[in-house]
Short mmCIF file of C-alpha atoms in Angstrom, two decimals:
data_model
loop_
_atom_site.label_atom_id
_atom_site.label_comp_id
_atom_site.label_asym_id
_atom_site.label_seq_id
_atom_site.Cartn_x
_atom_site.Cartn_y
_atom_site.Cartn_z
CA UNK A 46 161.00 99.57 67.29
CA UNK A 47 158.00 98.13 68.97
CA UNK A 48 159.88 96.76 71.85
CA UNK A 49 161.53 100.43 72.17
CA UNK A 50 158.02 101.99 72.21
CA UNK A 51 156.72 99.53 74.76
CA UNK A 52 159.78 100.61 77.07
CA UNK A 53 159.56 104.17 76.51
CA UNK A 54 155.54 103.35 77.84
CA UNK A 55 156.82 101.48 80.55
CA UNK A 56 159.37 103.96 81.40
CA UNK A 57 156.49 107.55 81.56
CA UNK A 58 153.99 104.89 83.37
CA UNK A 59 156.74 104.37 85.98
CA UNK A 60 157.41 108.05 86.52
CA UNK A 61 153.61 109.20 86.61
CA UNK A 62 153.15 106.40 89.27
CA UNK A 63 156.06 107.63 91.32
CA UNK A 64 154.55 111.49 90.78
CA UNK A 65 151.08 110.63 91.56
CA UNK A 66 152.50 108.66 94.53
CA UNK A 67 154.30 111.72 96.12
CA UNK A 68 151.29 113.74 95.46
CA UNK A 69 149.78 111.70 98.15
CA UNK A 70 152.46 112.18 100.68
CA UNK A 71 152.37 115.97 99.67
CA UNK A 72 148.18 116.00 99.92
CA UNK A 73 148.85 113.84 103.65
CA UNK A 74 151.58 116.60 104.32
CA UNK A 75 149.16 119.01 104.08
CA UNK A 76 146.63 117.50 106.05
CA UNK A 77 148.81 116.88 109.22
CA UNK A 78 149.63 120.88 108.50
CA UNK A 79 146.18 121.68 109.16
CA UNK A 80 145.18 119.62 111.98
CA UNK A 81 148.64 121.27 113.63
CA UNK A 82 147.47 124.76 112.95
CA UNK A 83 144.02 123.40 114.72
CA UNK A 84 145.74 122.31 117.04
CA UNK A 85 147.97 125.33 117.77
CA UNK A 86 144.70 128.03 117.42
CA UNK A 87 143.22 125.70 120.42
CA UNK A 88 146.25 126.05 122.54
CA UNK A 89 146.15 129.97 121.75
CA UNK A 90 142.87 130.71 122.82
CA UNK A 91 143.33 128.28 125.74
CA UNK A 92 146.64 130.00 126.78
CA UNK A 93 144.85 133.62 126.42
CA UNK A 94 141.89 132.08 128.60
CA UNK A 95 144.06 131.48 131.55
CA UNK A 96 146.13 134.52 131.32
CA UNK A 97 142.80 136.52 131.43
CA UNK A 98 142.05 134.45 134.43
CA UNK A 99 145.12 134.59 135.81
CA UNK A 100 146.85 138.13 134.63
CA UNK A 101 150.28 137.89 136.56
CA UNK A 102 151.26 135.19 134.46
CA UNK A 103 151.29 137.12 131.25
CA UNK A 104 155.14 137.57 131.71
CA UNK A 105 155.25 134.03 130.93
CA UNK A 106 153.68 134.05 127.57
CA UNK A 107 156.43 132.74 124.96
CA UNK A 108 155.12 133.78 122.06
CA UNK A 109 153.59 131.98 118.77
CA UNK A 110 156.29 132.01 116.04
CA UNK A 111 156.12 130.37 112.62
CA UNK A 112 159.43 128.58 112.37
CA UNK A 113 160.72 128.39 108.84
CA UNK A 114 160.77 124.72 107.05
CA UNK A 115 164.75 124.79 106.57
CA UNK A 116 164.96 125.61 110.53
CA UNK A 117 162.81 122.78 111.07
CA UNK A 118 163.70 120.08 114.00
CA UNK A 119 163.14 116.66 113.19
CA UNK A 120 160.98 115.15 116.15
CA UNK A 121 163.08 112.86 117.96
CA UNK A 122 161.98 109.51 116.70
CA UNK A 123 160.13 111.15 113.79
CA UNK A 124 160.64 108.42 110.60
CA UNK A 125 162.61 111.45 108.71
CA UNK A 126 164.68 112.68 111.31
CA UNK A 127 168.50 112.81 110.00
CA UNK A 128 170.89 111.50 113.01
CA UNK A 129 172.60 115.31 113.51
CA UNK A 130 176.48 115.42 113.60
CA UNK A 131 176.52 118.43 115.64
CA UNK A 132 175.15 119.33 118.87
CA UNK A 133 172.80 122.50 118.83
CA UNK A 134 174.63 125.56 120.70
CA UNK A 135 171.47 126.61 121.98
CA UNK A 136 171.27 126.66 125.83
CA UNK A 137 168.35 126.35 127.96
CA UNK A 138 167.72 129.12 129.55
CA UNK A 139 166.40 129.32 133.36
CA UNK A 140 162.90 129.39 133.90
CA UNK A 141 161.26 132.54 134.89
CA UNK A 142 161.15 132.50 139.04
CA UNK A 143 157.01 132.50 139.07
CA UNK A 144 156.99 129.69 136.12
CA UNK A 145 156.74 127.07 138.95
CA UNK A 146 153.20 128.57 140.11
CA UNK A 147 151.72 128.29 136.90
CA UNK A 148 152.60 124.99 135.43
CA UNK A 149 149.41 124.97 133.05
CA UNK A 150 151.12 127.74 130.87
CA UNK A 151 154.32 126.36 130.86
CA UNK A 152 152.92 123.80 129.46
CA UNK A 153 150.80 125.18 126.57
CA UNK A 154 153.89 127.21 125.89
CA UNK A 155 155.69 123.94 125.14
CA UNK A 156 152.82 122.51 123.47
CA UNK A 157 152.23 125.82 121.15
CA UNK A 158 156.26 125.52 120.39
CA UNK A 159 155.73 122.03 119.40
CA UNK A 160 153.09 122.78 116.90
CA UNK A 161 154.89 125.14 115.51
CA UNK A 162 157.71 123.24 114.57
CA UNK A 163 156.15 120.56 113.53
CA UNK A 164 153.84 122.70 110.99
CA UNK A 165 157.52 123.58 109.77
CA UNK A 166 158.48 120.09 109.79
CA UNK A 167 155.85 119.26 107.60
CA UNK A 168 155.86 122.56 105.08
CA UNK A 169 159.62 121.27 104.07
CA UNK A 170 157.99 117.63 103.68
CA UNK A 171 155.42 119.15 101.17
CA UNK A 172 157.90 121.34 99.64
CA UNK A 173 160.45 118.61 99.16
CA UNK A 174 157.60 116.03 97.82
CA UNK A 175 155.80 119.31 95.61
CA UNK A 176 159.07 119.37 93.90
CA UNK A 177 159.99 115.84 93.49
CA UNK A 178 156.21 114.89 91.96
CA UNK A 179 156.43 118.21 89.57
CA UNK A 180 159.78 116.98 88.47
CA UNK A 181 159.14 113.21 87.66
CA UNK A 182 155.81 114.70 85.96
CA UNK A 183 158.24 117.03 83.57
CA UNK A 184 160.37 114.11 83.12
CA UNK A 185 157.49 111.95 81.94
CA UNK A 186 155.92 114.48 79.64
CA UNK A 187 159.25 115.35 78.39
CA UNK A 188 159.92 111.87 77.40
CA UNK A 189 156.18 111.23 75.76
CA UNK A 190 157.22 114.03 73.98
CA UNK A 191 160.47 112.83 72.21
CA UNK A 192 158.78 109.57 71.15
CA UNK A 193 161.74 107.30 72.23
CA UNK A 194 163.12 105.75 74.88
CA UNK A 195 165.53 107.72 77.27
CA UNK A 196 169.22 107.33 76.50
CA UNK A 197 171.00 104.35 78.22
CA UNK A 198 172.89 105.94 80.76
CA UNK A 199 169.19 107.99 81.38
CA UNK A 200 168.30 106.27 84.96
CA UNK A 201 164.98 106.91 86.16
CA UNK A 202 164.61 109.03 89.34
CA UNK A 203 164.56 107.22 92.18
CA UNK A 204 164.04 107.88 95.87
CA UNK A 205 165.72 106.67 98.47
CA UNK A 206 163.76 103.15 99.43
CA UNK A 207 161.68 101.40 96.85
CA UNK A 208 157.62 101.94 96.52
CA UNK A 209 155.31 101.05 99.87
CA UNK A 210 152.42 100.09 97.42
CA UNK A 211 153.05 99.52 93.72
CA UNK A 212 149.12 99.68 92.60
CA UNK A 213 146.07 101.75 94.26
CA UNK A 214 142.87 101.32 92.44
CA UNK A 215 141.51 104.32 93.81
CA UNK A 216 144.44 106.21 91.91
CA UNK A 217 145.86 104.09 89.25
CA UNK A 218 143.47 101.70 86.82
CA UNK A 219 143.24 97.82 88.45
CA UNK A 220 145.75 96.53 86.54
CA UNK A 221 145.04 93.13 84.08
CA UNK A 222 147.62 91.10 81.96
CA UNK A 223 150.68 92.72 83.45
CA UNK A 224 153.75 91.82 85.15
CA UNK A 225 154.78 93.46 88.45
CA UNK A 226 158.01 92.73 89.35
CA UNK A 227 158.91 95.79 90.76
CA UNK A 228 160.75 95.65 94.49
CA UNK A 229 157.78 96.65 97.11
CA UNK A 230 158.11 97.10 100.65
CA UNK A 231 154.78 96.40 101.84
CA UNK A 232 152.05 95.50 99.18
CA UNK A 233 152.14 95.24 95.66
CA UNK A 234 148.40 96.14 95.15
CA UNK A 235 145.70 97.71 96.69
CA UNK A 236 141.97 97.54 95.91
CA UNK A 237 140.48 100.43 97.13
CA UNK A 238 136.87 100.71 94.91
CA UNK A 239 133.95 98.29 94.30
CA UNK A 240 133.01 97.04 91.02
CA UNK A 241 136.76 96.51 89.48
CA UNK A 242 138.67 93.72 88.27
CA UNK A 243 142.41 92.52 89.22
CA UNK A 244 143.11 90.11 86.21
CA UNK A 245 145.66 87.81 84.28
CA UNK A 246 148.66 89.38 86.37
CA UNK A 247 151.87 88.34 87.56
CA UNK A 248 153.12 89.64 90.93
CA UNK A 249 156.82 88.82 91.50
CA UNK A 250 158.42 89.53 95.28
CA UNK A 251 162.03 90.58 93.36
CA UNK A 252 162.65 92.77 96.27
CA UNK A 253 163.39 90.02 98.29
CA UNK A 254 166.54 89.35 96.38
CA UNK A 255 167.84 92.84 96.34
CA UNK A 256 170.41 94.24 98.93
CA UNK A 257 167.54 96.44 100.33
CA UNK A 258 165.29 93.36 100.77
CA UNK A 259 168.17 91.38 102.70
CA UNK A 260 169.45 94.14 104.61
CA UNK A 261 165.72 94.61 105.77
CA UNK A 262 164.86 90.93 106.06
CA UNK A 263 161.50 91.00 103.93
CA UNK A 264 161.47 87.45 103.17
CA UNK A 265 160.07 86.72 106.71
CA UNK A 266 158.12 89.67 107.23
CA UNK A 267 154.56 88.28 107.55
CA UNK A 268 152.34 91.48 107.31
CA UNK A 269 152.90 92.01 103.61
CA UNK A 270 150.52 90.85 100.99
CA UNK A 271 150.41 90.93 97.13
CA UNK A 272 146.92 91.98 96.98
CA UNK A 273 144.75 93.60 99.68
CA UNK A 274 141.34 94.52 99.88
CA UNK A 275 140.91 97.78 102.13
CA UNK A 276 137.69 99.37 102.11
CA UNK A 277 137.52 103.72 103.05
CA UNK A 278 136.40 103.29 106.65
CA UNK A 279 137.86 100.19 106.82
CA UNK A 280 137.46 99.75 110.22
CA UNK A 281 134.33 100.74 110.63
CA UNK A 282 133.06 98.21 108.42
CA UNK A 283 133.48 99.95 105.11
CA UNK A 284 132.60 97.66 102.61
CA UNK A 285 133.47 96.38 98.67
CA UNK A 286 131.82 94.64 96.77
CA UNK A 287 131.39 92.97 93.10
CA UNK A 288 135.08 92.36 92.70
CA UNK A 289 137.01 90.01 90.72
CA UNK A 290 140.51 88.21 91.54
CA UNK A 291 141.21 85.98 88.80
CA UNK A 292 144.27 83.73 86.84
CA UNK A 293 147.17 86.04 88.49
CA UNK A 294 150.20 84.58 89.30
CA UNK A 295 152.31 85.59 92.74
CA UNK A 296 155.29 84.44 93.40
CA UNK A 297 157.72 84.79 96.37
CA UNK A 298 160.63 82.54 98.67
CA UNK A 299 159.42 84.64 101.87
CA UNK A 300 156.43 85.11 103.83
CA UNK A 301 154.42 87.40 101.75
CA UNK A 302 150.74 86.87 102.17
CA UNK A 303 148.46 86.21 98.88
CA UNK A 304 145.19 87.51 98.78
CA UNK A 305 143.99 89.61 102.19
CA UNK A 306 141.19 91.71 104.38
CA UNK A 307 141.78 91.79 107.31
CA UNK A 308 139.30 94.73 108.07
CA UNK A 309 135.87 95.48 106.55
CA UNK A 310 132.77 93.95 104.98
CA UNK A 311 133.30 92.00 101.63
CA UNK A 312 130.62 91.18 99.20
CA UNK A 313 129.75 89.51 96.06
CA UNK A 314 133.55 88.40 95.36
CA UNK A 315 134.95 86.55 92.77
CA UNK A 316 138.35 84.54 93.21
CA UNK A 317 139.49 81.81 91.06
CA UNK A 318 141.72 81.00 88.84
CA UNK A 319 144.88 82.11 91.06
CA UNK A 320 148.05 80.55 91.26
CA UNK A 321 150.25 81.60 95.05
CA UNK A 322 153.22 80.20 95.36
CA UNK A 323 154.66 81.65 99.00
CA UNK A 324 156.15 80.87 102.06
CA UNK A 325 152.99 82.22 103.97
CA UNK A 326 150.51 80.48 106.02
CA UNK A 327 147.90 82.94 104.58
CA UNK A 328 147.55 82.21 100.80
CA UNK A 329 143.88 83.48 100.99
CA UNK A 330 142.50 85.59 104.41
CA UNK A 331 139.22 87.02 104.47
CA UNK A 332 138.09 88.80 107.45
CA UNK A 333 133.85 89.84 107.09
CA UNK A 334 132.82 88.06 103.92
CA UNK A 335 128.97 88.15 103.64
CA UNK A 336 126.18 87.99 101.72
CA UNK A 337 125.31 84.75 99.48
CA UNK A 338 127.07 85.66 96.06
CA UNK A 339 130.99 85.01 96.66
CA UNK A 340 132.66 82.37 94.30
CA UNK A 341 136.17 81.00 95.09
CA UNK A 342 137.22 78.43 92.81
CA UNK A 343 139.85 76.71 91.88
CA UNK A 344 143.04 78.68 93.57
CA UNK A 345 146.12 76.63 93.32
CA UNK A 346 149.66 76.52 95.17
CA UNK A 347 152.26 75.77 92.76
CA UNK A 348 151.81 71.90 92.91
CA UNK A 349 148.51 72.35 91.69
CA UNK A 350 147.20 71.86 95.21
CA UNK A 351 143.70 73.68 96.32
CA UNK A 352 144.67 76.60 98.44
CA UNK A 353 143.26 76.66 102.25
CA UNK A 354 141.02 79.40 102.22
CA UNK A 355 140.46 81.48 106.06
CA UNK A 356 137.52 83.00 106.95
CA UNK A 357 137.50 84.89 109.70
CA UNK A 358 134.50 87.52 111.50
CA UNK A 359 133.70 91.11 110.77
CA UNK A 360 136.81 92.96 113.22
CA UNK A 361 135.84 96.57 114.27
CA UNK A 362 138.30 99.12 115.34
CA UNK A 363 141.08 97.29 114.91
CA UNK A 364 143.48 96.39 117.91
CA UNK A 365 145.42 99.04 119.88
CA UNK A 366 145.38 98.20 123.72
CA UNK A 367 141.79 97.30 123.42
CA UNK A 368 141.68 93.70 122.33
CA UNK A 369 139.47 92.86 118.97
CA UNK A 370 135.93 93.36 118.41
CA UNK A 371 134.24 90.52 116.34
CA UNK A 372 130.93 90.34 115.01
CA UNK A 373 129.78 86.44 114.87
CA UNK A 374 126.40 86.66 113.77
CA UNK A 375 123.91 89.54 112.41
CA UNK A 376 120.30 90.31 113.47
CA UNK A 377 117.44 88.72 111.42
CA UNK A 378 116.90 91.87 109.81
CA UNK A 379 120.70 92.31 108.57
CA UNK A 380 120.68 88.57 108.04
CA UNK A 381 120.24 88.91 103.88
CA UNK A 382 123.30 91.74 103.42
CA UNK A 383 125.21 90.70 106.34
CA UNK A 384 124.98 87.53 107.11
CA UNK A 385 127.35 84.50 106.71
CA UNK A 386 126.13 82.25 103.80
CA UNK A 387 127.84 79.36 102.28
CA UNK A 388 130.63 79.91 99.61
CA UNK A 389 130.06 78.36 95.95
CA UNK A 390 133.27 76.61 95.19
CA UNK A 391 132.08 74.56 91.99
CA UNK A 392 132.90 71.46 91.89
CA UNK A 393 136.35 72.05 94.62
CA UNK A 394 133.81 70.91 97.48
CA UNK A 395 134.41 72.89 101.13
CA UNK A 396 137.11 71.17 102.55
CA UNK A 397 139.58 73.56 101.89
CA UNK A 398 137.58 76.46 103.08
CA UNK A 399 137.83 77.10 106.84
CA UNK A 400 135.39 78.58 107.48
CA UNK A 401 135.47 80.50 111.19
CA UNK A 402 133.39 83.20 110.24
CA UNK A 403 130.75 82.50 113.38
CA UNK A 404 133.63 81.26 115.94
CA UNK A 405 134.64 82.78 118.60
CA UNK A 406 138.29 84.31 118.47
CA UNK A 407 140.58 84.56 121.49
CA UNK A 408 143.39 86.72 119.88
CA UNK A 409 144.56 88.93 122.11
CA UNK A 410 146.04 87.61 125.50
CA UNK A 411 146.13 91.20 127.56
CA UNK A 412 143.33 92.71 126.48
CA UNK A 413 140.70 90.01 125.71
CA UNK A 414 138.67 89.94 123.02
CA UNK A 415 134.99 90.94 122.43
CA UNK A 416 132.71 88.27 120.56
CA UNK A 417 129.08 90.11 119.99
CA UNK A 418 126.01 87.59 118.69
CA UNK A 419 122.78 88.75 117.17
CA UNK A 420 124.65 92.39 116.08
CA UNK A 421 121.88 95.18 114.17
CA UNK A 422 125.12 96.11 112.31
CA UNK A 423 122.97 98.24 109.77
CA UNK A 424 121.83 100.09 112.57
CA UNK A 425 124.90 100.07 113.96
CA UNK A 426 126.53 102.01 110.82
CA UNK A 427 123.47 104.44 111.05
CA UNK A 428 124.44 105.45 114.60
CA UNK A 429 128.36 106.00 113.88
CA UNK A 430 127.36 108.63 111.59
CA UNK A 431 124.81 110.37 113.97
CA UNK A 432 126.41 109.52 117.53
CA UNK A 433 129.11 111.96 119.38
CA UNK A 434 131.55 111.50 121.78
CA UNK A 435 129.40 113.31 124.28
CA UNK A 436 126.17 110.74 123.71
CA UNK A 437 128.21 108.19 124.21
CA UNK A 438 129.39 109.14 127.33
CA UNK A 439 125.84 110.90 128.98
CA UNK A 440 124.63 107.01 128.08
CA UNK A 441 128.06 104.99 129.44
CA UNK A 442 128.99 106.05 132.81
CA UNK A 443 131.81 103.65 132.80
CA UNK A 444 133.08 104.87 129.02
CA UNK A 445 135.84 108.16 130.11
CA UNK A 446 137.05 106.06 132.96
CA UNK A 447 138.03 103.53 130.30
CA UNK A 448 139.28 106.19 127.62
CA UNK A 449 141.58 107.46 130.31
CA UNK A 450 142.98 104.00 131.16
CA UNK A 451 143.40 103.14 127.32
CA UNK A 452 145.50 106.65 126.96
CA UNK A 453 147.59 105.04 128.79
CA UNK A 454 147.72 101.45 127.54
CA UNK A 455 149.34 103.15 124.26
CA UNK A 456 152.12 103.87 125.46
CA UNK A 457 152.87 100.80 126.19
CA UNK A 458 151.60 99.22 123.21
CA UNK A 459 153.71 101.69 120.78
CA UNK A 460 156.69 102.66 122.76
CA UNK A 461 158.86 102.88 119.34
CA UNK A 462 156.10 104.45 116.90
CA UNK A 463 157.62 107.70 115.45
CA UNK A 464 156.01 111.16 117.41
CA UNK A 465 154.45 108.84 119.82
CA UNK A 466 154.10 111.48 122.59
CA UNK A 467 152.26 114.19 120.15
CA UNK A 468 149.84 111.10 118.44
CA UNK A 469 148.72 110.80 122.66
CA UNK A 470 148.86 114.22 123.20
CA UNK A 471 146.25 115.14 119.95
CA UNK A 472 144.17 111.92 120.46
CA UNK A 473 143.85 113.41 124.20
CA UNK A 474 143.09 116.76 123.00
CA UNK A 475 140.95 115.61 120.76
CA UNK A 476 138.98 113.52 123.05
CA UNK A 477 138.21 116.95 124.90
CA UNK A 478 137.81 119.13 122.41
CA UNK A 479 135.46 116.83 119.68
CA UNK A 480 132.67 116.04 122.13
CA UNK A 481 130.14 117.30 119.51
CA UNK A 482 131.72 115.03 116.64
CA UNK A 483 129.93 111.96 115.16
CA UNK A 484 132.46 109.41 115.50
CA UNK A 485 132.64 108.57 111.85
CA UNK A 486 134.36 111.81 111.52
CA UNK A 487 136.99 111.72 114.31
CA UNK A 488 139.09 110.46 112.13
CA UNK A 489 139.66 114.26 111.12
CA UNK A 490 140.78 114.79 114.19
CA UNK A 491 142.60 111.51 115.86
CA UNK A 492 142.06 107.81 113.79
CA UNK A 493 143.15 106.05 117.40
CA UNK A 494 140.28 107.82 119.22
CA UNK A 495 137.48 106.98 116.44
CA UNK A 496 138.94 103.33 116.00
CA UNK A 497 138.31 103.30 119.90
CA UNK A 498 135.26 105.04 119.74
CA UNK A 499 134.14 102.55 117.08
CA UNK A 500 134.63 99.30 119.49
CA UNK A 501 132.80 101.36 122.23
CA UNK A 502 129.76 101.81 120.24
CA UNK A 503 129.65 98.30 118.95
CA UNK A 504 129.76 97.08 123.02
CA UNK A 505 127.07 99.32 124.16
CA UNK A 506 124.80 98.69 121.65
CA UNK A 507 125.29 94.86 121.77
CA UNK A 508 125.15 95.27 125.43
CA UNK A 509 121.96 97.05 124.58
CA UNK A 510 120.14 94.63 122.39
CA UNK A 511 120.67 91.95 125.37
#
């Protein structure tokens, strides 16, 4: 009877997770709803502008029309667009014979149809993921309710490709003492809050043995980790602090990557205790460690072997057609939070720490990398928070020059990404249209234009300090 009870548990956990986890895609939904219908109210009043200017081309208007979610086309590329069987009987019909002498409202028309069905795109995305998260909810409560464990032939609901993420600790609790041996596509945890504890657990990459794992090659997919650290604002160096990784297991034939941050400030950490036994060269990866109270001890391969332990700078931005912005030492007076100070490993010694924390990094070949000494990084996280597009600028005469060139880097950089041509089209409206915005909240309006406004800051105010 216990062992039925504990399933039955197991079994509503499972479908809460699964709920709470399409009430994120539904709450994202919503959000890319919103910035379209920004988007689209921008275009409006820009297309009325220029027919007021320009009154003869008000034969040209197409108007605005909401475009139901079941009428909905698929971007081409788009990560849910269904491969169509049938061609659409719709012809194109012959542009108006003044459209060539106004090409600016032929274009806003397109744009305005675009947003329009892409707001319907993403109103059937919330509806279908609404409906799947209430369902998997009634399931769950249904089943607390009864006591017992579904019947055998009972499967539980499943969508079409296993979990991204099994664990977020800004959602779920950190977990301690279990087993997670659930197939994951990407990471099996993330910790996403300060002050918690990932204990006594046993991450198993089972995935990789399932058709969907071969089919998709995971075993030698390097990117995926069993626990990550990712701070909000993680590229902005967002921080975490006082956290504890200890005596967990993980345990995988492929590539997947043990304990990483790759971007963001880490402080006051605890890892020890941790058995990785992978196929990855990065068993423990710590970009931006700092401050003089982080303990990693005793971390074993499955040999019993000490683990090599990277350390790696502060990164800003990220990378996308810019090259890497590294921060390899602090200013005197962020020297106590920020600074690099030695590890305490107990009595493992330092040889198996690498520590490249103050080294310069040549990473990326095409765009070069940035390597800024002596950075007032406390400042520095004052002034994204204050600082707009348009101050930047008025104090960089070089800086729109360079936004302009990077506009079109991406498109180089991301030639498969799904919508690529509407992410460059909103981060280039929104690079016109959020002068006024502190850069820590372009993110609202375009993440690639604040990550890129975030490496711009950090190079003028190094360049600054000089």
């Amino acid at each position: 009877m216990g062992d039925a009870i504990t399933s039955a548990q197991s079994n509503i956990q499972a479908l809460r997770t699964q709920a709470q986890d399409l009430q994120l895609k539904a709450s994202k939904a919503q959000e890319y709803i919103d910035q379209q219908q920004t988007r689209r109210d921008k275009l409006l009043a820009e297309r009325d502008a220029y027919v007021k200017q320009n009154p003869s081309a008000a034969v040209l208007v197409t108007p605005s029309v909401a475009v139901e979610p079941s009428a909905a086309q698929e971007p081409s590329g788009c990560l849910f667009a269904a491969k169509s069987k049938t061609k659409s009987s719709t012809k194109t019909a012959a542009p108006p014979a003044n459209a060539a002498a106004h090409p600016k409202l032929m274009q806003l028309n397109t744009q305005i149809a675009d947003c329009d069905n892409l707001i319907g795109v993403w109103q059937k995305r919330l509806q279908e993921y609404t409906s799947m998260a209430e369902k998997l909810t009634n399931d769950a409560n249904t089943l607390e309710q009864r006591g017992q464990t579904p019947p055998t032939n009972t499967q539980t609901p499943t969508t079409t490709t296993p979990s991204a993420v099994l664990r977020r600790t800004d959602i779920h609790a950190p977990p301690q003492n279990e087993v997670l041996d659930q197939g994951f596509t990407a990471d099996a945890i993330h910790v996403r809050r300060s002050d918690q504890k990932i204990t006594g657990n046993t991450i198993r990459d089972s995935i990789l043995d399932t058709e969907y794992g071969k089919t998709h090659d995971l075993a030698q997919q390097a990117h995926r980790d069993a626990i990550q650290l990712i701070p909000a604002d993680q590229f902005a160096a967002g921080e975490l602090e006082n956290l504890t990784i200890s005596n967990n297991t993980i345990e995988s034939t492929g590539k997947l990557q043990g304990i990483f941050g790759s971007d963001g400030v880490f402080r006051n950490l605890t890892i020890r205790d941790n058995v990785i036994a992978t196929a990855s060269d990065h068993k423990i990866t710590l970009n931006g460690l700092v401050g003089t109270a982080n303990h990693i001890e005793n971390n074993r391969d499955a040999n019993g072997q000490l683990l090599a332990v990277q350390l790696n700078p502060i990164r800003l931005g990220g990378n996308l057609a810019t090259g890497n912005v590294w921060i390899l030492s602090v200013s005197a007076a962020d020297a106590q939070q920020y600074g690099y100070h030695p590890i305490i490993t107990g009595t493992d010694g330092v040889q198996h720490i690498h520590d490249a924390r103050s080294t310069p990094q040549q990473r990326d070949r095409v765009n070069g990398d940035v390597n800024l000494t002596d950075f007032p990084l406390g400042e520095y996280k004052q002034q994204l928070r204050s600082m707009t597009i348009a101050e930047l600028l008025a104090q960089d005469s070089t800086l729109d020059a360079a936004v302009n060139a990077w506009l079109v880097r991406i498109v180089g950089v991301l030639p498969g990404s799904p919508n690529i041509a509407a992410r460059i089209e909103q981060t280039r409206a929104a690079y016109l249209a959020q002068r006024e915005v502190a850069i820590s909240a372009l993110a609202a309006h375009s993440a690639d234009l604040q990550n890129f406004f975030i490496q711009a800051l950090a190079k003028w105010m190094a360049g600054q300090s000089k």
